[in-house]
PDB file of C-alpha atoms in Angstrom:
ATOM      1  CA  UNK T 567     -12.164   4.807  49.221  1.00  0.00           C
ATOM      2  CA  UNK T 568      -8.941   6.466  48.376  1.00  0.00           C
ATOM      3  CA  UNK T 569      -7.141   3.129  48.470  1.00  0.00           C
ATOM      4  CA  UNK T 570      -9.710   1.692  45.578  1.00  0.00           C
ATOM      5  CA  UNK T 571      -9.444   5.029  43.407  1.00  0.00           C
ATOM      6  CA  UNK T 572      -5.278   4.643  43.713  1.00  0.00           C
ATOM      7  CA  UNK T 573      -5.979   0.606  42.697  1.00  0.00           C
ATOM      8  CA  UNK T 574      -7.912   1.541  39.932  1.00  0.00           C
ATOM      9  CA  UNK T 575      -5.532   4.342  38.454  1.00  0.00           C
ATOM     10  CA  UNK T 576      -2.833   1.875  38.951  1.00  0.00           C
ATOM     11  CA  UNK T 577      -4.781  -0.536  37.103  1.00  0.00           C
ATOM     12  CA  UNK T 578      -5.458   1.818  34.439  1.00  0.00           C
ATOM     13  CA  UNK T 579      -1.747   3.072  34.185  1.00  0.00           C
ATOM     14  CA  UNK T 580      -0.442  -1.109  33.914  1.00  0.00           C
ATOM     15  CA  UNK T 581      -2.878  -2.004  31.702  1.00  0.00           C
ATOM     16  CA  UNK T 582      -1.591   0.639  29.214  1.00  0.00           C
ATOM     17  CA  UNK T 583       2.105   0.107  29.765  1.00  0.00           C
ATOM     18  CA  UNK T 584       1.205  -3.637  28.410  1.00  0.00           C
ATOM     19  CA  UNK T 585       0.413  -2.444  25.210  1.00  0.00           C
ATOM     20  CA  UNK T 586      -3.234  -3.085  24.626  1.00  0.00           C
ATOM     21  CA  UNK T 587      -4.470  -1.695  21.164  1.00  0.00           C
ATOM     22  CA  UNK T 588      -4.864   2.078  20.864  1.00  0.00           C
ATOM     23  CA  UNK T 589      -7.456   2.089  18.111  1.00  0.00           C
ATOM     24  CA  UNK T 590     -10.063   0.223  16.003  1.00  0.00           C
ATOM     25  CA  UNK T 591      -9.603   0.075  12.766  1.00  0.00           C
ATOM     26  CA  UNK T 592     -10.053   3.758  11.145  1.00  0.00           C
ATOM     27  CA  UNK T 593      -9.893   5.345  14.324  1.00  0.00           C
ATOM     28  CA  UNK T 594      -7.493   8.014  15.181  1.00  0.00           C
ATOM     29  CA  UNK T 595      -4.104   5.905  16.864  1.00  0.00           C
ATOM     30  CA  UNK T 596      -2.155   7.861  19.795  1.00  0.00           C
ATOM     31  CA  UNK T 597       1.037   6.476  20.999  1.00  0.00           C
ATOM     32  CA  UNK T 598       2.364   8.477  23.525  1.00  0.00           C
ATOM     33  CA  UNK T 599       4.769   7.856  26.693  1.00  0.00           C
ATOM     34  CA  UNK T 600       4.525  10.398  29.202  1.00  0.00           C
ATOM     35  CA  UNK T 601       6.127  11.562  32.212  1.00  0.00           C
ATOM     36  CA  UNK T 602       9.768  10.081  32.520  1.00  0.00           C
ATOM     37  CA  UNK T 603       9.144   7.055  30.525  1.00  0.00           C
ATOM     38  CA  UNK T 604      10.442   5.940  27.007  1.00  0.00           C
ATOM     39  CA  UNK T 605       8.954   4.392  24.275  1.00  0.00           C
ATOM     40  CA  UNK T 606      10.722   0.588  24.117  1.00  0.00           C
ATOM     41  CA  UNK T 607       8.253  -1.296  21.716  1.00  0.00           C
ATOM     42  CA  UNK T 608       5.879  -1.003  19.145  1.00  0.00           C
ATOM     43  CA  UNK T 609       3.497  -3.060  17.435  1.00  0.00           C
ATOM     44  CA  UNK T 610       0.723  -3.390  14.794  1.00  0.00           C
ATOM     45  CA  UNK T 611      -1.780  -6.063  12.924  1.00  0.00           C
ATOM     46  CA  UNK T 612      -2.754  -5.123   9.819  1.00  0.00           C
ATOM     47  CA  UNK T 613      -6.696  -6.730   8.852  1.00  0.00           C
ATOM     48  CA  UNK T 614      -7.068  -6.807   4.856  1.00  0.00           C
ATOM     49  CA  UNK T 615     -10.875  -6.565   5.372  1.00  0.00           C
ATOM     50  CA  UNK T 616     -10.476  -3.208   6.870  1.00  0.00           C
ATOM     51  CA  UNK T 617      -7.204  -2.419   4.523  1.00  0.00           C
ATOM     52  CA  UNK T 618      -5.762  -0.519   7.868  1.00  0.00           C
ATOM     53  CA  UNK T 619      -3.659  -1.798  11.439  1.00  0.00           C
ATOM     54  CA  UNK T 620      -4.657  -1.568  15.171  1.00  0.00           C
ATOM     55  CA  UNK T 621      -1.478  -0.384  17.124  1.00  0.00           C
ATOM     56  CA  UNK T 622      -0.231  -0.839  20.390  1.00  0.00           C
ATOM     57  CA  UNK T 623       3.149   0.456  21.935  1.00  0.00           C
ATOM     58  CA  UNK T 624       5.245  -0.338  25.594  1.00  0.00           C
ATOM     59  CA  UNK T 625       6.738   2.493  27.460  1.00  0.00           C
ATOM     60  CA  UNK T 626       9.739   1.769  30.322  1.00  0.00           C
ATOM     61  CA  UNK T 627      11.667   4.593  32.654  1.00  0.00           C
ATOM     62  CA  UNK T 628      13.805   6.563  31.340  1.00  0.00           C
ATOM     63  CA  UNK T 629      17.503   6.816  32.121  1.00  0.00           C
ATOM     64  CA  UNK T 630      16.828  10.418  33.472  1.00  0.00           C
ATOM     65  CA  UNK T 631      13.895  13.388  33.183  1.00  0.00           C
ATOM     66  CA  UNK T 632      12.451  13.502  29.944  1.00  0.00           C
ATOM     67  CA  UNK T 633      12.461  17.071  29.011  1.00  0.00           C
ATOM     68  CA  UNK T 634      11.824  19.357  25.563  1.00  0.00           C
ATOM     69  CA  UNK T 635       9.259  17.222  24.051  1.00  0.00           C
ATOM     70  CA  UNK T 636       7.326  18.543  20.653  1.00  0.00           C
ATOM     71  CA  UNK T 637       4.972  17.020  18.326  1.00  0.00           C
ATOM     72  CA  UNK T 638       5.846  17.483  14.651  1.00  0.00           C
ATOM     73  CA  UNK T 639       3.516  18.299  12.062  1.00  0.00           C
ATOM     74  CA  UNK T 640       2.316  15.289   9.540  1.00  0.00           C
ATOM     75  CA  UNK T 641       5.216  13.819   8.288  1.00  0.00           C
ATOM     76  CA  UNK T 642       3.682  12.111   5.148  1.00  0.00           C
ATOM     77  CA  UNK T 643       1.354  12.895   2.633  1.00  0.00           C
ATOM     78  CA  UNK T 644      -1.359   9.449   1.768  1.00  0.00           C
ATOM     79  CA  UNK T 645       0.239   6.670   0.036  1.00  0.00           C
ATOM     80  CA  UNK T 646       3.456   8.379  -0.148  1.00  0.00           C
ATOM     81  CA  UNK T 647       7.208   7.989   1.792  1.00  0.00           C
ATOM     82  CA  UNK T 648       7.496   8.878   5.310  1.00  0.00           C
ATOM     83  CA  UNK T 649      10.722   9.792   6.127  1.00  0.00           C
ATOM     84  CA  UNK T 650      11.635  11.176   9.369  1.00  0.00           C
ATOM     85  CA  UNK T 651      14.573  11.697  11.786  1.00  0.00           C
ATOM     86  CA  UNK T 652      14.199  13.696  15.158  1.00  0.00           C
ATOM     87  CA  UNK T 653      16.860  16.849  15.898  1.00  0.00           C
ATOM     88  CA  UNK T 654      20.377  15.983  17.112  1.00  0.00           C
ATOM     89  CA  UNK T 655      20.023  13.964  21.008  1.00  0.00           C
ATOM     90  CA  UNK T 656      16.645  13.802  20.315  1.00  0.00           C
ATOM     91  CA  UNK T 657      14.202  10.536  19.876  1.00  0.00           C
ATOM     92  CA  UNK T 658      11.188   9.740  19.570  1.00  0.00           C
ATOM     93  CA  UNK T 659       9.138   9.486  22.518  1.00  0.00           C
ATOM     94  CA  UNK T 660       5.220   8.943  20.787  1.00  0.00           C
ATOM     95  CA  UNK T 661       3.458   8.891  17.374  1.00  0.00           C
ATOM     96  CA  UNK T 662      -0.193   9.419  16.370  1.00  0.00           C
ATOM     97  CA  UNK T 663      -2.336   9.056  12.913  1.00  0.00           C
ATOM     98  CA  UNK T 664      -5.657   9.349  11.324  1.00  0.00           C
ATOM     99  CA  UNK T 665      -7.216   7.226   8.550  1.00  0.00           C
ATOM    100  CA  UNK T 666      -8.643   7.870   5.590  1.00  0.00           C
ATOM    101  CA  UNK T 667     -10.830   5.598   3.548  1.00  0.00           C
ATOM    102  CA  UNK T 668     -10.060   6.996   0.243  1.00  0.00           C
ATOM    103  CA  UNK T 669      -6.842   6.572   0.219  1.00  0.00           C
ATOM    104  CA  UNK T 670      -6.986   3.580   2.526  1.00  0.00           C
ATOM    105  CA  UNK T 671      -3.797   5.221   4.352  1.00  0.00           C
ATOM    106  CA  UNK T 672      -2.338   6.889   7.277  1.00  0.00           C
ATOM    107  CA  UNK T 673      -1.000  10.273   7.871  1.00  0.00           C
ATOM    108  CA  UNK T 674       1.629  10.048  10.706  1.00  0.00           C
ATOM    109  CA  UNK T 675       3.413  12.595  13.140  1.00  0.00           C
ATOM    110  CA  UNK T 676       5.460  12.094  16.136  1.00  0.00           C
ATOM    111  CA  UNK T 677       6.850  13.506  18.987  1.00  0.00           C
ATOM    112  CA  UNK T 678      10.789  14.121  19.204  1.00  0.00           C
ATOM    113  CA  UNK T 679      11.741  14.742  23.104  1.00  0.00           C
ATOM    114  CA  UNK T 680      15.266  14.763  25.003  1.00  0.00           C
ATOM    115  CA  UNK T 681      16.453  12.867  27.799  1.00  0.00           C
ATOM    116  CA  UNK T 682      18.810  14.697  30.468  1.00  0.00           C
ATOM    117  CA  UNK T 683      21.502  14.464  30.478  1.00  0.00           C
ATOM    118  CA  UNK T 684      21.687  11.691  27.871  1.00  0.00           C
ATOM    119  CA  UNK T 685      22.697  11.898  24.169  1.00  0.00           C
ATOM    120  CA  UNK T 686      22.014   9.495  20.624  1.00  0.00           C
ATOM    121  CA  UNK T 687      25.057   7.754  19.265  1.00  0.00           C
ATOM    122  CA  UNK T 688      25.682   4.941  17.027  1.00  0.00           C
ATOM    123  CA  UNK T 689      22.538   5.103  15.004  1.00  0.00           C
ATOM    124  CA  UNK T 690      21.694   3.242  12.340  1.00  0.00           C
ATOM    125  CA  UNK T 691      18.493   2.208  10.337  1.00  0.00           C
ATOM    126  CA  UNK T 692      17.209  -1.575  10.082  1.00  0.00           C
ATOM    127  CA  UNK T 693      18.629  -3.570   7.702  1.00  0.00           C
ATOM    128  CA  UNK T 694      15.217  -4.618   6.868  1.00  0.00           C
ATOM    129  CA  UNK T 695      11.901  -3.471   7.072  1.00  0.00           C
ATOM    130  CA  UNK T 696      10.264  -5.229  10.466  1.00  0.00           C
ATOM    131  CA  UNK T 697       7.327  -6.117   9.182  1.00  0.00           C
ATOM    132  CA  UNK T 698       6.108  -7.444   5.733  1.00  0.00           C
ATOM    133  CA  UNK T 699       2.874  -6.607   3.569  1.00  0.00           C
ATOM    134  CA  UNK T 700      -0.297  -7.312   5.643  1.00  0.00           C
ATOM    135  CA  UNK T 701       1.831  -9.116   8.494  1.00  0.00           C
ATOM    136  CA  UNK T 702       2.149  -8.792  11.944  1.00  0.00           C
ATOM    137  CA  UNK T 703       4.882  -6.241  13.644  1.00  0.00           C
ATOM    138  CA  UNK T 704       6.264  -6.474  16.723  1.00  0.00           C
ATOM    139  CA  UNK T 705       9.398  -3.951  17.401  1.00  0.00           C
ATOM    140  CA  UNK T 706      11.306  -3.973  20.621  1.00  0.00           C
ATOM    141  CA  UNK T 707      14.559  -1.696  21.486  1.00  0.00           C
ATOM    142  CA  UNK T 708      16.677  -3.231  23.909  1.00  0.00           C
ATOM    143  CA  UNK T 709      17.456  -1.526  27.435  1.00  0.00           C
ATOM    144  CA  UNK T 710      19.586   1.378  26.078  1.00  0.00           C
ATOM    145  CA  UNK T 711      18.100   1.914  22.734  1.00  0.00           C
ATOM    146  CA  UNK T 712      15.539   4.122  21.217  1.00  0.00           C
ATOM    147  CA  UNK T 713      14.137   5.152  17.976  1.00  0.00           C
ATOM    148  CA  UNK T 714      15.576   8.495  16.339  1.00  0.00           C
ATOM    149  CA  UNK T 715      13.602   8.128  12.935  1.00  0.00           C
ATOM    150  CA  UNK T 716      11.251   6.280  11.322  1.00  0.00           C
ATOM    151  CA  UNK T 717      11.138   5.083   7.527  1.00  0.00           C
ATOM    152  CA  UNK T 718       7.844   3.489   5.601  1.00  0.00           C
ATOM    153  CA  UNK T 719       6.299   2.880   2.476  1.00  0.00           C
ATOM    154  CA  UNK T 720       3.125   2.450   1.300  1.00  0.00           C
ATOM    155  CA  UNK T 721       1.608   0.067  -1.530  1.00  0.00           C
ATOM    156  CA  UNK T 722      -1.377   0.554  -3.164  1.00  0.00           C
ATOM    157  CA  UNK T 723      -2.158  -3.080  -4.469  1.00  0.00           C
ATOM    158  CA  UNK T 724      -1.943  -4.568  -0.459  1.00  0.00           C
ATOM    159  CA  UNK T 725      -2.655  -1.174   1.497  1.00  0.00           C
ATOM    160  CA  UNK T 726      -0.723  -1.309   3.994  1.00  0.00           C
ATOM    161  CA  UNK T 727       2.740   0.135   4.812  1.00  0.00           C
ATOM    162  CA  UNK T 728       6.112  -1.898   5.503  1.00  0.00           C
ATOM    163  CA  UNK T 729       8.609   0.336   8.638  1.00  0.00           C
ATOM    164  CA  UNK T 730      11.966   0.678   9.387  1.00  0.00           C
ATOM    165  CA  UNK T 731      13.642   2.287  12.436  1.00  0.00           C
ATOM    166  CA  UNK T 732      16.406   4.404  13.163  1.00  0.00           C
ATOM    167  CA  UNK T 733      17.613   2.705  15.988  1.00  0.00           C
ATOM    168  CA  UNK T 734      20.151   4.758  18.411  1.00  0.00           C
ATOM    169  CA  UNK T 735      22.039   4.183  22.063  1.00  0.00           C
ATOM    170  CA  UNK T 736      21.098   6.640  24.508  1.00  0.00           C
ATOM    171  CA  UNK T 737      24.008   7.200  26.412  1.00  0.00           C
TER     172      UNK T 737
END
């Protein structure tokens, strides 16, 4: 019995490492690695029939204990700039949203947490944005990396928001 309950939560615990969707479309999105594990891909499809993205994400160990973590509050009002770096050494570690049909937008927030005894150098944002109008994204940090900030507009003719990331080595 106790053997099929620690299969199961195994099971469970893979399955959302692999980065399954998170949402439907205008549902509530949580992206959140927990325990000593960092966030080392994210990605999103954006459906023009719903005007809104499903979102998945991959979490990997960390290169220590992740410590200090702290949601922030919402980050961007609808259809306008989000612009957002986490505190010196500090990256970010999980992001969540809510839709509205109105505005046919997201309001984002994320959580900013520290890795012992590690600290963020050499970061820089993406040349480009990594994903286009009503395209497919699929972001991945190489061992080493993590995000610091994010950056994304919105556009009111397609609905949907283009992202770039402020990449940094965690050393």
């Amino acid at each position: 019995m106790i053997r099929t309950v620690v299969c199961l939560l195994l099971l469970f615990c893979i399955h959302g490492i692999k980065g399954q969707w998170v949402n439907d479309y205008h549902d509530d999105a949580v992206l959140d690695c927990r325990g000593n594990q960092l966030l080392s891909s994210i990605g999103s499809i954006h459906k023009n029939s719903y005007e809104d993205r499903l979102w998945k994400f991959q979490c990997r160990p960390a290169p220590g204990p992740v410590y200090d973590c702290d949601w922030t509050s919402y980050l961007n009002e609808f259809d306008q700039v989000l612009n957002f770096t986490c505190p010196r050494d500090y990256l970010i570690n999980g992001m969540m949203s809510y839709f509205d049909n109105l505005y046919k937008d997201r309001r984002f927030l994320v959580k900013c947490c520290r890795v012992y005894p590690r600290s963020t150098t050499n970061c820089h944002f993406t040349a480009k944005f990594v994903n286009d109008w009503d395209k497919e994204m699929n972001f991945s940090m190489l061992v080493g990396e993590c995000i610091k900030g994010v950056y994304s507009v919105h556009d009111n003719r397609k609905q949907d928001r283009r992202w770039k990331f402020n990449i940094c080595n965690l050393v």
